[in-house]
CSV table of C-alpha atoms and ligand atoms in Angstrom, one decimal:
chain,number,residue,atom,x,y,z
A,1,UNK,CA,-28.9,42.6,-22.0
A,2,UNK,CA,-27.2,39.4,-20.7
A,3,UNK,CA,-30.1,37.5,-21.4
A,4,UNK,CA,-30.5,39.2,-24.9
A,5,UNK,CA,-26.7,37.8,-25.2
A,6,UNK,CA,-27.6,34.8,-24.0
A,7,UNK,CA,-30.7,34.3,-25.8
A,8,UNK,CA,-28.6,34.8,-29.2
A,9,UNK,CA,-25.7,32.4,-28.7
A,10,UNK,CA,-28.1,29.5,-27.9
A,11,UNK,CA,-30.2,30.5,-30.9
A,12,UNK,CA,-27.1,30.2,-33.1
A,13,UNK,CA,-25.6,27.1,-32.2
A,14,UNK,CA,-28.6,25.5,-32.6
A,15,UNK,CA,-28.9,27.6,-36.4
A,16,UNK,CA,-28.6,24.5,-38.9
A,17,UNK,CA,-27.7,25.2,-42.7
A,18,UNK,CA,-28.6,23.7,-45.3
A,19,UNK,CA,-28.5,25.5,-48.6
A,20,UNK,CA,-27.0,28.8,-49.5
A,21,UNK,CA,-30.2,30.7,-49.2
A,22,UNK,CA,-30.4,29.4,-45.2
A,23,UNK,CA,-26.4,30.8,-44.4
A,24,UNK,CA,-27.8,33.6,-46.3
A,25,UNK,CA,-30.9,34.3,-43.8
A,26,UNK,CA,-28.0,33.7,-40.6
A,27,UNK,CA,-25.7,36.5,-42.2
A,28,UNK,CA,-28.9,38.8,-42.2
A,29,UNK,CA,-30.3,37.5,-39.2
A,30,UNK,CA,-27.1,37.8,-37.0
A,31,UNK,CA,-24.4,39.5,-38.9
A,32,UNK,CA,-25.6,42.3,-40.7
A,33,UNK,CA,-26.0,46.2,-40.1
A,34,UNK,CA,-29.2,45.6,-39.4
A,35,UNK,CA,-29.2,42.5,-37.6
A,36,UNK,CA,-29.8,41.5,-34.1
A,37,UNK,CA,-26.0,41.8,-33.2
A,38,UNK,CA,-25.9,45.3,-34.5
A,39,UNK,CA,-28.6,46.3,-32.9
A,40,UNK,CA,-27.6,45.0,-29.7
A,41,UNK,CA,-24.0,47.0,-30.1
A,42,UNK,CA,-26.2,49.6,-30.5
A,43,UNK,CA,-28.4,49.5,-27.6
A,44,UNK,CA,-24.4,48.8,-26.1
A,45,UNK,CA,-24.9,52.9,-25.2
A,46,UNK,CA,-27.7,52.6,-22.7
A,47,UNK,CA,-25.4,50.1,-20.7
A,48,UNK,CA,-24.6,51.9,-17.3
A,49,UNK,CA,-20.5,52.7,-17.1
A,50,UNK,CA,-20.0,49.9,-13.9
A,51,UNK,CA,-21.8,46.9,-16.6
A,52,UNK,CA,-20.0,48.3,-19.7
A,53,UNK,CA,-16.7,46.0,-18.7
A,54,UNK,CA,-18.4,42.5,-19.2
A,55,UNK,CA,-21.1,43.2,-21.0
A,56,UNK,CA,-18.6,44.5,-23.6
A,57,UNK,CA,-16.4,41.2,-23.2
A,58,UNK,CA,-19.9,39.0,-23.8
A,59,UNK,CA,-21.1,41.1,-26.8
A,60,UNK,CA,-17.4,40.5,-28.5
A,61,UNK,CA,-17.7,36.6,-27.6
A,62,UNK,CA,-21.0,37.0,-29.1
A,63,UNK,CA,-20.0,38.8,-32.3
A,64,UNK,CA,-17.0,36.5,-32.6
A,65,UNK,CA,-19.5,33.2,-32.1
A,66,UNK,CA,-21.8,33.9,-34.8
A,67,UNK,CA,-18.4,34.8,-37.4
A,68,UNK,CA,-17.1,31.1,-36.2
A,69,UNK,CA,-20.6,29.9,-36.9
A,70,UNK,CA,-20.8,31.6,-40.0
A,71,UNK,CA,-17.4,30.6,-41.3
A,72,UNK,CA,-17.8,27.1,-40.2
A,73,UNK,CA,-21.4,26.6,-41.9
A,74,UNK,CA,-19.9,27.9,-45.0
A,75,UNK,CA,-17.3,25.6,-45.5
A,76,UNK,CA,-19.5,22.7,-44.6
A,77,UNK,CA,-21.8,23.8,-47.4
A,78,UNK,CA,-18.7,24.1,-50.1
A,79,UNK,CA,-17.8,20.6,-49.4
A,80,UNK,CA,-21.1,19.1,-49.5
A,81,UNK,CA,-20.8,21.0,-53.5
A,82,UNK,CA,-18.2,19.2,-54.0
A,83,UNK,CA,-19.1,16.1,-53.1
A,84,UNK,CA,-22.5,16.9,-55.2
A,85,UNK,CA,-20.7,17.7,-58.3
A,86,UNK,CA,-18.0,14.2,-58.5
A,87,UNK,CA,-21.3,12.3,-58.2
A,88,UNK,CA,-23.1,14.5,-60.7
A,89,UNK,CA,-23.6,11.9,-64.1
A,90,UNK,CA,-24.7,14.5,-66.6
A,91,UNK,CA,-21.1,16.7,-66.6
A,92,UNK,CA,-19.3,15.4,-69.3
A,93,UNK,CA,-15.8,13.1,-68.9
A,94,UNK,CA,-12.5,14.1,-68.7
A,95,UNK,CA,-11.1,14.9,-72.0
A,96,UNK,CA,-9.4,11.2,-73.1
A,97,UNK,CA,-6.8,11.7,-75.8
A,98,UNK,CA,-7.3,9.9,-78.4
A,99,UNK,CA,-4.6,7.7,-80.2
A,100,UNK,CA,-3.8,7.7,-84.0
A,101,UNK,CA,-3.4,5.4,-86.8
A,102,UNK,CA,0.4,4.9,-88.4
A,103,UNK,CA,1.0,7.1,-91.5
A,104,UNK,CA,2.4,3.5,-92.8
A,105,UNK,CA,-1.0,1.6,-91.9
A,106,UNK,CA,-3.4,4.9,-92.9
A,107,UNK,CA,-2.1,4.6,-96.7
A,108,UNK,CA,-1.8,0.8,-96.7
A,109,UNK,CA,-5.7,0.7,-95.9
A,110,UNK,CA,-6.2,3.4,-98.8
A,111,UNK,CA,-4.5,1.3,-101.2
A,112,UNK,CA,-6.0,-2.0,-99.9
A,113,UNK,CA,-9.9,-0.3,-100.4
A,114,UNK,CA,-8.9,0.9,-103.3
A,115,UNK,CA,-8.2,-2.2,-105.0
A,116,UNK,CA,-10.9,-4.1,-103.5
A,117,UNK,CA,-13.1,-1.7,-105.2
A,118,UNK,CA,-12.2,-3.3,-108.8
A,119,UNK,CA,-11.8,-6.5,-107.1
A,120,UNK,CA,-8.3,-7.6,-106.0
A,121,UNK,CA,-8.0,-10.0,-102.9
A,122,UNK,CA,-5.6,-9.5,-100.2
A,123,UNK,CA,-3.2,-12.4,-99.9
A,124,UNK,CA,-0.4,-12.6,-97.1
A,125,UNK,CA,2.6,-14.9,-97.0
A,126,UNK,CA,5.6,-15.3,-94.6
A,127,UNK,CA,8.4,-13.0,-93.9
A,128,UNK,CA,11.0,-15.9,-93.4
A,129,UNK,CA,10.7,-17.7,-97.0
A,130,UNK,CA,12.7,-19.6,-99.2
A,131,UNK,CA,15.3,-19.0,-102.1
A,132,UNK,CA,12.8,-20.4,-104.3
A,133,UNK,CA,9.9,-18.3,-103.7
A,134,UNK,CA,11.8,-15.0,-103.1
A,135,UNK,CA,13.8,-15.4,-106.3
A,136,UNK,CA,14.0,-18.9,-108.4
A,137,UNK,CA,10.5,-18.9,-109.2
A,138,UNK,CA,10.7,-15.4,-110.2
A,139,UNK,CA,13.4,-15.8,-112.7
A,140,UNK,CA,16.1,-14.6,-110.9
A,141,UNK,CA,19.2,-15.6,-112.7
A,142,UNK,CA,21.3,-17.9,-110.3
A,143,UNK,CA,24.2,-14.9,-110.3
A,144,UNK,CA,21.4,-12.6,-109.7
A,145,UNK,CA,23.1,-9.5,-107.4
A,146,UNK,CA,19.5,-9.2,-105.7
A,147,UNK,CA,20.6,-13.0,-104.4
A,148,UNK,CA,23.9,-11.1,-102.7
A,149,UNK,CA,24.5,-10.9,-99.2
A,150,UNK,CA,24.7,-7.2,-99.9
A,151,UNK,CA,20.7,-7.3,-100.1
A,152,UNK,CA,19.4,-9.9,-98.3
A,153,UNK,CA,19.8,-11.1,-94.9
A,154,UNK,CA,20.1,-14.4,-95.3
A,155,UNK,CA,19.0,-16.9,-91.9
A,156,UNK,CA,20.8,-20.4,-93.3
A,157,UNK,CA,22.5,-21.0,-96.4
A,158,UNK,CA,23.3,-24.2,-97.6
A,159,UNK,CA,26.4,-23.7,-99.7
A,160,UNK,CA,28.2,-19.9,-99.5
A,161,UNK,CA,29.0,-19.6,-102.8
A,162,UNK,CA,26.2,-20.9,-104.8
A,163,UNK,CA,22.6,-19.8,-104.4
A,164,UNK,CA,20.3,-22.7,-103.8
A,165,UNK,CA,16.4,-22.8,-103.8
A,166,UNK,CA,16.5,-24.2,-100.0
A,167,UNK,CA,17.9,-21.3,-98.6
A,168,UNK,CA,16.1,-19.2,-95.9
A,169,UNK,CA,16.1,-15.9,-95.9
A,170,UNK,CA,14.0,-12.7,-95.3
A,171,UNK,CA,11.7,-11.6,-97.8
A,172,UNK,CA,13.2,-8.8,-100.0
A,173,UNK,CA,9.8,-8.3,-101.8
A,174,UNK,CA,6.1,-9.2,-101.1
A,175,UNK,CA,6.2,-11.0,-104.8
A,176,UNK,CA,6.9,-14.2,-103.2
A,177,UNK,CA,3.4,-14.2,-101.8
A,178,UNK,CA,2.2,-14.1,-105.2
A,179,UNK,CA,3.9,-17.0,-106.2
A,180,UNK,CA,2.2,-18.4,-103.3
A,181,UNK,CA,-1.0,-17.7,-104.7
A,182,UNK,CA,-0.1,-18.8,-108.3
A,183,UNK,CA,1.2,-22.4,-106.5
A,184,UNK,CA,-2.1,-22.7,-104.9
A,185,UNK,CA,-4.9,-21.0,-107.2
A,186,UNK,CA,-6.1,-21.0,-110.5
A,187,UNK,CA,-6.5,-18.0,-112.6
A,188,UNK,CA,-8.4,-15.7,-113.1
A,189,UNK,CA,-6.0,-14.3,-110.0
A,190,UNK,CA,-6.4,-10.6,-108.9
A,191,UNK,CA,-5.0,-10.7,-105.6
A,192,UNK,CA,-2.8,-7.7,-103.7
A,193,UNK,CA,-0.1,-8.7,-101.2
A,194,UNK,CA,1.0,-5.6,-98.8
A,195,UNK,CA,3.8,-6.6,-96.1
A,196,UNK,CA,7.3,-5.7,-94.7
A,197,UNK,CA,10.2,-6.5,-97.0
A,198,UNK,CA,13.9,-6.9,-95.7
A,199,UNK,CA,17.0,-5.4,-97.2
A,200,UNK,CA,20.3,-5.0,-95.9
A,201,UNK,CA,20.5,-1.5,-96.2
A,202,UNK,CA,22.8,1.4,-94.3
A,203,UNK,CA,19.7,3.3,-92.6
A,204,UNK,CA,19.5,6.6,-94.0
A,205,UNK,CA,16.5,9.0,-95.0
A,206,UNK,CA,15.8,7.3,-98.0
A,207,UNK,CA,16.7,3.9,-97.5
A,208,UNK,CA,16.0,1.6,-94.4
A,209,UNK,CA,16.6,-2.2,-94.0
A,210,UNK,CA,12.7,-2.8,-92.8
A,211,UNK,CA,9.8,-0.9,-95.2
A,212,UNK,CA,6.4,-2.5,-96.3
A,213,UNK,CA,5.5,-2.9,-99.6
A,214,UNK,CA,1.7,-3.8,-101.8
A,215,UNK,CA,2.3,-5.8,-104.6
A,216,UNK,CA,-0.7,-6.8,-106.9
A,217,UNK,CA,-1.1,-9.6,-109.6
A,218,UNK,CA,-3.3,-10.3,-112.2
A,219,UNK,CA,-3.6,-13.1,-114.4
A,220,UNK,CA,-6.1,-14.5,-116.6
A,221,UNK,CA,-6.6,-14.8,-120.6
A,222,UNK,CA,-6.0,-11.9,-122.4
A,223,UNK,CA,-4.8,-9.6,-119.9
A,224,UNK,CA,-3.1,-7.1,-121.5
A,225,UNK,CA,-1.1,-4.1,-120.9
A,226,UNK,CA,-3.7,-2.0,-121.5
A,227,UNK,CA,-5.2,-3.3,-118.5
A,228,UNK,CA,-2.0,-2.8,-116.7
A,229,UNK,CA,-2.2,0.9,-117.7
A,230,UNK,CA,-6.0,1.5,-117.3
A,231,UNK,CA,-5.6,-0.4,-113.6
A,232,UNK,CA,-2.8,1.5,-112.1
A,233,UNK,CA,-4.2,5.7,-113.9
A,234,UNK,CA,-7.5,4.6,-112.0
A,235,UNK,CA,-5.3,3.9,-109.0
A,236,UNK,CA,-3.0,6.8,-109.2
A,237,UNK,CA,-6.2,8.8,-109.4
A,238,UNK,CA,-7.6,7.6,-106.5
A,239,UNK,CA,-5.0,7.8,-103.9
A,240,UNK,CA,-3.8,11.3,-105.4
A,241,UNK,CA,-6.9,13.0,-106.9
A,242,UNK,CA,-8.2,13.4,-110.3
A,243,UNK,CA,-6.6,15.3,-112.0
A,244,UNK,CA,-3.3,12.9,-111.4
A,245,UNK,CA,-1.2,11.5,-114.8
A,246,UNK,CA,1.4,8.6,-114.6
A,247,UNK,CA,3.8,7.9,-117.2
A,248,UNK,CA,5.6,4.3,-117.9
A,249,UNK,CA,9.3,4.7,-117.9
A,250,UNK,CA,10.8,1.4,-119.9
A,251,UNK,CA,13.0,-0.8,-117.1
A,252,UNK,CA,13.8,-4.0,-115.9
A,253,UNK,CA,12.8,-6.6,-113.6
A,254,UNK,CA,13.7,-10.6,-114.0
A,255,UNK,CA,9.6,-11.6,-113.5
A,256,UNK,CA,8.2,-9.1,-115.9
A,257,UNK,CA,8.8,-8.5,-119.5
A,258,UNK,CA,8.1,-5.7,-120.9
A,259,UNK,CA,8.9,-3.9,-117.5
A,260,UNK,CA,8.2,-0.3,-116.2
A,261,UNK,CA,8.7,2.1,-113.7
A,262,UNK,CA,5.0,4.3,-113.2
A,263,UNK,CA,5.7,8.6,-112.5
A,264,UNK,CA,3.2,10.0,-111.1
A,265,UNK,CA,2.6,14.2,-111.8
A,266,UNK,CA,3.3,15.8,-108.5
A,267,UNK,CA,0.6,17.1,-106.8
A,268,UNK,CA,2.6,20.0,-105.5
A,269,UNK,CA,3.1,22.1,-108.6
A,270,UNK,CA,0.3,19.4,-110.8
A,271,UNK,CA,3.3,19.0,-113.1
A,272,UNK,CA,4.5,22.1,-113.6
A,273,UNK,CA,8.1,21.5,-111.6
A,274,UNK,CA,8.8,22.5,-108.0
A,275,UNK,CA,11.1,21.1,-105.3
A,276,UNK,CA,9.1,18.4,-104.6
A,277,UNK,CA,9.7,16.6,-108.3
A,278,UNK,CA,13.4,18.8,-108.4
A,279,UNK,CA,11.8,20.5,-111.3
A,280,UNK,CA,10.5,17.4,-113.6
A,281,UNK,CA,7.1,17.3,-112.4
A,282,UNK,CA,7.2,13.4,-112.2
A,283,UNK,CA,7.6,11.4,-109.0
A,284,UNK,CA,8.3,7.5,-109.4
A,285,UNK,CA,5.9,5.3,-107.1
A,286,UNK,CA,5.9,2.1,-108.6
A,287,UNK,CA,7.7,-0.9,-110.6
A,288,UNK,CA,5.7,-2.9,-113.3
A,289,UNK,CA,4.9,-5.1,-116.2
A,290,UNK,CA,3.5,-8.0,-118.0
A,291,UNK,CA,4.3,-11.6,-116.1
A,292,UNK,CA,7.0,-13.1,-117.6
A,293,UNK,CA,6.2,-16.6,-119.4
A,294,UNK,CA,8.7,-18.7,-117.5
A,295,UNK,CA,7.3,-17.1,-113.8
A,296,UNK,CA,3.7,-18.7,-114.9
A,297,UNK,CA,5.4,-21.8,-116.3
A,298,UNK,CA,7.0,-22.4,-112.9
A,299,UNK,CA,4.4,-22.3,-110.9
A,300,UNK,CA,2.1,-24.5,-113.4
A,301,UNK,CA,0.2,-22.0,-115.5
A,302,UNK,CA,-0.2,-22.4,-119.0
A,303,UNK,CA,1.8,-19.2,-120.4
A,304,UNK,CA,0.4,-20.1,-123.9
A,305,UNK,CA,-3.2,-19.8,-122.2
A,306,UNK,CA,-3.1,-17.4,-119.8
A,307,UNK,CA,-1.0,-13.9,-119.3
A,308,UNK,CA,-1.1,-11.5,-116.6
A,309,UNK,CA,0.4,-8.0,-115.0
A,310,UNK,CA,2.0,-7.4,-111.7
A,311,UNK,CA,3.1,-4.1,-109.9
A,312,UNK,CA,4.8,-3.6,-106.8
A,313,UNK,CA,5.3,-0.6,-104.6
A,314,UNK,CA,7.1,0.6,-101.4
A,315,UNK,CA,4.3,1.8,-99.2
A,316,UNK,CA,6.8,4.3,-97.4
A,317,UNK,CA,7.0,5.7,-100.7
A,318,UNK,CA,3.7,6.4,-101.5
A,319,UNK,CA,3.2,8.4,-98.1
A,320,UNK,CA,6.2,10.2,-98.6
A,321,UNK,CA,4.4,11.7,-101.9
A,322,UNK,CA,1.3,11.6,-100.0
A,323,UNK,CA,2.3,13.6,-96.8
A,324,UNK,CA,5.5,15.2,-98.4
A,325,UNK,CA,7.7,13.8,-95.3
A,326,UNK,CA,11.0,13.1,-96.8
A,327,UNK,CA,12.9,11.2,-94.0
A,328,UNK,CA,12.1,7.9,-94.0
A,329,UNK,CA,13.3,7.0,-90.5
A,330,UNK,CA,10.7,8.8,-89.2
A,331,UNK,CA,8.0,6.2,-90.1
A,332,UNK,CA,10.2,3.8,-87.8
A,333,UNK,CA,10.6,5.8,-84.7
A,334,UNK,CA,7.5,6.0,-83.4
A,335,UNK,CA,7.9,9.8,-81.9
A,336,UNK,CA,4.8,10.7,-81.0
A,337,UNK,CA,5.7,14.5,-82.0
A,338,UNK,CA,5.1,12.7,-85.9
A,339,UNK,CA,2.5,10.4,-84.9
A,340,UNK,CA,0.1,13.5,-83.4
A,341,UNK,CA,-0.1,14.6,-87.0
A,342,UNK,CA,-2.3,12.0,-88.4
A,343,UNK,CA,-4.9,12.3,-85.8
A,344,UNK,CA,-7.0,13.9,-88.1
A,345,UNK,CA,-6.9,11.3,-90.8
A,346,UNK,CA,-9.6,8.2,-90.4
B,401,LIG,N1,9.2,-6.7,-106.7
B,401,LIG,C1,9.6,-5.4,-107.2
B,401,LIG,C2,10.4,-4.7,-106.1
B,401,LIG,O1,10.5,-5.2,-105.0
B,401,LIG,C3,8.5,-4.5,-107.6
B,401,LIG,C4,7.7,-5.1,-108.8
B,401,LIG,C5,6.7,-5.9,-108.6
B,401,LIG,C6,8.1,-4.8,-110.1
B,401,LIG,C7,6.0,-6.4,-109.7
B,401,LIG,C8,7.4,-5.2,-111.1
B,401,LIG,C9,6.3,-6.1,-110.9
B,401,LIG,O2,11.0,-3.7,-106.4
């Protein structure tokens, strides 16, 4: 029986695993109710009484021996999984959020391809520009309030009281790149300029000193305001779906005569009056009209020759109607809790 004992440990320290199915084999071999152990507990009853003392010690060290074995071989085999499974190429990677585009820079693209499609450039200018190009050249009357420091941030200013066409100051609208463009280019123009605009402003939800605007031009002979009209229902229709309507609300702007202000039919109720339009089924998007005479004159175009539309719009606007968010400040905090949403769009 000793030598049975014997015979067994050596046979399982030497045991070496290497796969599930060989600790498998050692349970059965050793460990189980029909294994050599068992059977040896078994034959424990043949022992005469004066051997039962040590025997019975050995066959417990035994028994205990091939558990520690056991045990140990398993967990040798679980880490070796583990290690097998880090290295293993084909599981796929860890899930990677993915980031998302601006609501702000999502619409801008939609307009921008929008008008590329019936062939408007993008043209850019500076945000720090001159009297002259912000308002001068666009027929601003010299007591214009637009000119005030109420609305615009001015950086130098060479005499307080009077406005002069050397003063620096932040863009209040994107229309001074398009007298960039008229400077610099001859028609036919079709250009679109999209950019942040500066306006001192108390921040509120529906007014901010920082907001981006897209402002388009286009000048060459016979443009007419038919065109205007044609250009901005195909656009409406577009970035709000087809069945969309605009109306042309008269108004007034120093660089456009006749000048309008462009509804759109809300898309919530398709006109019918909700919440959204406070019951009119109309939301305004955008300002308008023909180019006035004396803004092509100053920047060297023959106004006899040549006539032209412009259009200008906030783009903060246009995802407000787009995405019904009604606070603006929330397109300036960057909380991702906002953000998140727009995942989905491209
Ligand atoms: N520049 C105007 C604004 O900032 C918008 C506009 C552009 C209106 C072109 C008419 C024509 O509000």
């Amino acid at each position: 029986m000793l030598e049975k004992i014997k015979n067994l440990l050596s046979q399982i320290s030497s045991f070496n695993v290497s796969s599930a199915d060989d600790l498998e084999s050692f349970r059965l071999r050793f460990l189980s109710k029909k294994g050599m152990i068992s059977v040896l507990f078994d034959d424990f009853r043949n022992v005469p009484a004066q051997e039962k003392k040590e025997i019975g010690m050995k066959l417990n060290e035994l028994k205990q021996a091939a558990m520690d074995a056991y045990n140990r071989m398993k967990d040798q085999l679980q880490q070796s999984d583990d290690v097998k499974t880090e290295n293993d190429l084909t599981r796929p990677a860890n899930p990677f959020p993915s980031g998302s585009r601006h609501p702000i820079s999502i619409v801008r693209k939609e307009i921008i391809d929008i008008f590329s499609r019936i062939g408007f450039t993008v043209s850019e200018g500076p945000e720090i520009e001159d009297d002259n190009h912000v308002f001068t050249k666009l027929n601003f009357a010299p007591e214009h309030p637009a000119r005030d420091m109420q609305d615009t941030f001015y950086i130098s200013r060479i005499s307080p009281e009077d406005s002069n066409p050397g003063d620096i100051l932040l863009r209040t609208h994107t229309s001074s790149v398009q007298v960039r463009v008229m400077e610099n280019q001859k028609p036919p123009i079709r250009t679109i300029s999209p950019g942040r605009v500066f306006r001192n402003e108390a921040i509120s939800a529906r007014a901010h000193c920082i907001f981006h605007q897209i402002e388009g031009l286009y000048i060459d002979e016979n443009v007419s305001y038919a065109d205007l009209r044609q250009t901005l229902l195909f656009f409406a229709r577009e970035l709000f779906g087809k069945e969309t309507r605009i109306r042309l609300r008269p108004s007034y702007f120093p660089f456009t005569e006749p000048s309008a202000e462009m509804d759109v039919s809300c898309r919530i109720c398709g006109g019918k009056g909700c919440n959204v339009c406070k019951y009119t089924g109309w939301l305004e998007l955008l300002g308008c009209g023909m180019v006035h005479p004396n803004v092509l004159e100053a920047c060297n175009i023959d106004s006899n020759k040549y006539t032209g539309f412009a259009f200008g719009m906030g783009i903060e606007r246009a995802a407000m109607l787009k995405y019904q968010v009604n606070d603006l400040r929330l397109y300036f905090e960057n909380d991702l809790r906002f953000l998140d949403q727009f995942k989905a769009s491209f």
